[in-house]
Amino acid sequence: FKLNMTPSTQRQTALAVVAAFNSMDVDSIISHRSPGCMRHILPSTLKLAPMNNTEYQTQLQKLIAVFLNFNLTVHDIVEDREAHRIVMWLKARADTLVGEYVNEYMWTLDFDDTGEKIIRQHEFVDTVMKRDFWPKLSAALKELRKSQMEEE
């Protein structure tokens, strides 16, 4: 009995997305997604609409200016090659205007038959961070934009 230790194409793709996040390379993040890929933020109690690639890219572009020293770490990967699916437990850390950002995610990534493109992403987020951190960050960004407009 011999195990095949070669990482699958879909695992290589998933890890390439993590690497793209760590270098904040939005074009690379999006390049690993199929044209019709949708990102679903969960739990559904957050009532966040799914995002297509254009919406996701716009959101990521805004976050580049906000997060410094962003680091995404994979803590576990479960792969189902036959179902073309990978589930990852990730932790994120970054510096922001309002202090340290620390979050945890569970990503379920569904891939096309080649394993090269993500066709659907379900992302569970830390609801405490969503509830407590994001409003503070949003308020600080509004103040920053307001002061920048007054300076012009």
C-alpha positions as a printed Julia matrix, in Angstrom:
152×3 Matrix{Float64}:
   0.0    0.0     0.0
   1.47   3.31   -1.1
   0.02   6.74   -0.37
   0.08   9.37   -3.07
   1.68  12.32   -1.29
   1.55  14.65   -4.29
  -0.75  17.55   -3.43
  -3.82  17.66   -5.66
  -4.32  20.56   -8.06
  -7.22  21.84   -5.96
  -5.07  21.8    -2.81
  -2.34  23.69   -4.68
  -4.98  26.2    -5.82
  -6.35  26.63   -2.28
  -2.85  27.23   -0.9
  -2.09  29.65   -3.74
  -5.14  31.68   -2.68
  -3.82  31.79    0.91
  -0.41  32.93   -0.4
  -2.14  35.61   -2.51
  -3.95  36.88    0.61
  -0.66  37.02    2.49
   0.86  39.19   -0.24
  -2.46  41.1    -0.62
  -2.45  40.31   -4.35
  -6.11  40.86   -5.21
  -5.66  40.01   -8.9
  -4.13  36.67   -7.96
  -6.93  35.93   -5.47
  -9.55  36.57   -8.14
  -7.59  34.68  -10.83
  -8.17  31.41   -8.97
 -11.96  31.82   -9.18
 -14.21  30.78  -12.06
 -16.1   33.67  -13.75
 -19.36  32.63  -12.06
 -17.88  31.98   -8.61
 -19.93  33.31   -5.7
 -18.71  34.0    -2.15
 -21.25  33.28    0.58
 -20.56  34.68    4.07
 -21.98  32.59    6.9
 -23.66  32.19    9.3
 -26.79  33.24    7.47
 -27.93  35.22   10.55
 -25.47  37.92    9.39
 -27.79  38.45    6.4
 -24.94  39.25    4.01
 -25.68  38.92    0.32
 -23.48  36.58   -1.74
 -20.75  38.35   -3.73
 -19.73  37.79   -7.33
 -16.09  38.24   -8.35
 -16.47  41.94   -9.19
 -18.05  42.71   -5.81
 -15.47  40.59   -3.99
 -12.59  42.25   -5.85
 -13.93  45.72   -4.95
 -14.18  44.72   -1.29
 -10.66  43.29   -1.28
  -9.25  46.45   -2.9
 -10.74  48.53   -0.06
  -9.28  46.2     2.56
  -5.73  46.53    1.2
  -5.64  50.13    2.43
  -7.03  49.14    5.84
  -5.05  46.02    6.8
  -1.32  46.22    7.35
   0.85  43.14    7.92
  -2.05  40.86    7.0
  -1.31  37.21    7.65
  -3.56  34.24    6.97
  -2.53  30.92    8.53
  -3.99  27.53    7.65
  -4.61  25.41   10.74
  -6.32  22.46    9.08
  -7.33  21.23    5.62
  -9.83  18.5     4.83
 -10.02  17.46    1.2
 -12.55  15.41   -0.73
 -10.99  14.9    -4.15
 -14.03  13.13   -5.62
 -16.39  15.95   -4.57
 -13.85  18.6    -5.71
 -14.04  20.24   -2.28
 -11.62  21.53    0.32
 -12.5   22.81    3.79
  -9.91  24.97    5.56
  -9.73  26.35    9.08
  -7.81  29.61    8.93
  -6.76  32.35   11.31
  -6.05  35.9    10.23
  -4.1   38.69   11.88
  -3.43  42.27   10.8
  -2.82  45.78   12.1
  -5.49  48.44   11.53
  -6.36  52.03   12.5
  -8.35  50.72   15.47
  -5.91  48.09   16.66
  -5.16  44.47   16.03
  -7.47  42.46   13.77
  -7.71  38.79   14.7
 -10.26  36.55   13.03
 -11.0   32.89   12.37
 -12.59  31.45    9.27
 -13.85  28.15    7.93
 -13.75  28.13    4.14
 -15.51  25.52    2.05
 -14.14  25.77   -1.47
 -15.76  23.9    -4.34
 -13.62  23.45   -7.46
 -14.17  22.77  -11.13
 -13.14  19.37  -12.52
  -9.58  20.57  -13.16
  -9.07  21.78   -9.57
  -7.68  25.03  -10.95
 -10.72  27.25  -10.37
 -12.92  27.8    -7.33
 -16.56  27.68   -8.4
 -18.15  28.42   -5.0
 -16.93  29.66   -1.62
 -18.77  29.38    1.68
 -16.99  31.33    4.4
 -17.91  31.12    8.08
 -16.65  34.18    9.96
 -16.24  35.05   13.63
 -19.52  36.8    14.44
 -18.02  38.6    17.45
 -15.46  40.26   15.16
 -18.22  41.16   12.71
 -20.37  42.62   15.49
 -17.68  44.42   17.55
 -14.66  45.15   15.34
 -16.09  46.11   11.94
 -18.3   49.0    13.22
 -15.27  50.54   14.99
 -13.14  50.18   11.87
 -15.88  51.58    9.65
 -16.29  54.64   11.9
 -12.53  55.27   11.93
 -12.4   55.04    8.13
 -15.26  57.55    7.78
 -13.4   59.96   10.07
 -10.2   59.48    8.08
 -11.98  60.16    4.77
 -13.69  63.21    6.27
 -10.39  64.67    7.5
  -8.71  63.95    4.14
 -11.52  65.79    2.31
 -11.2   68.78    4.67
  -7.46  68.97    3.95
  -7.99  69.17    0.17
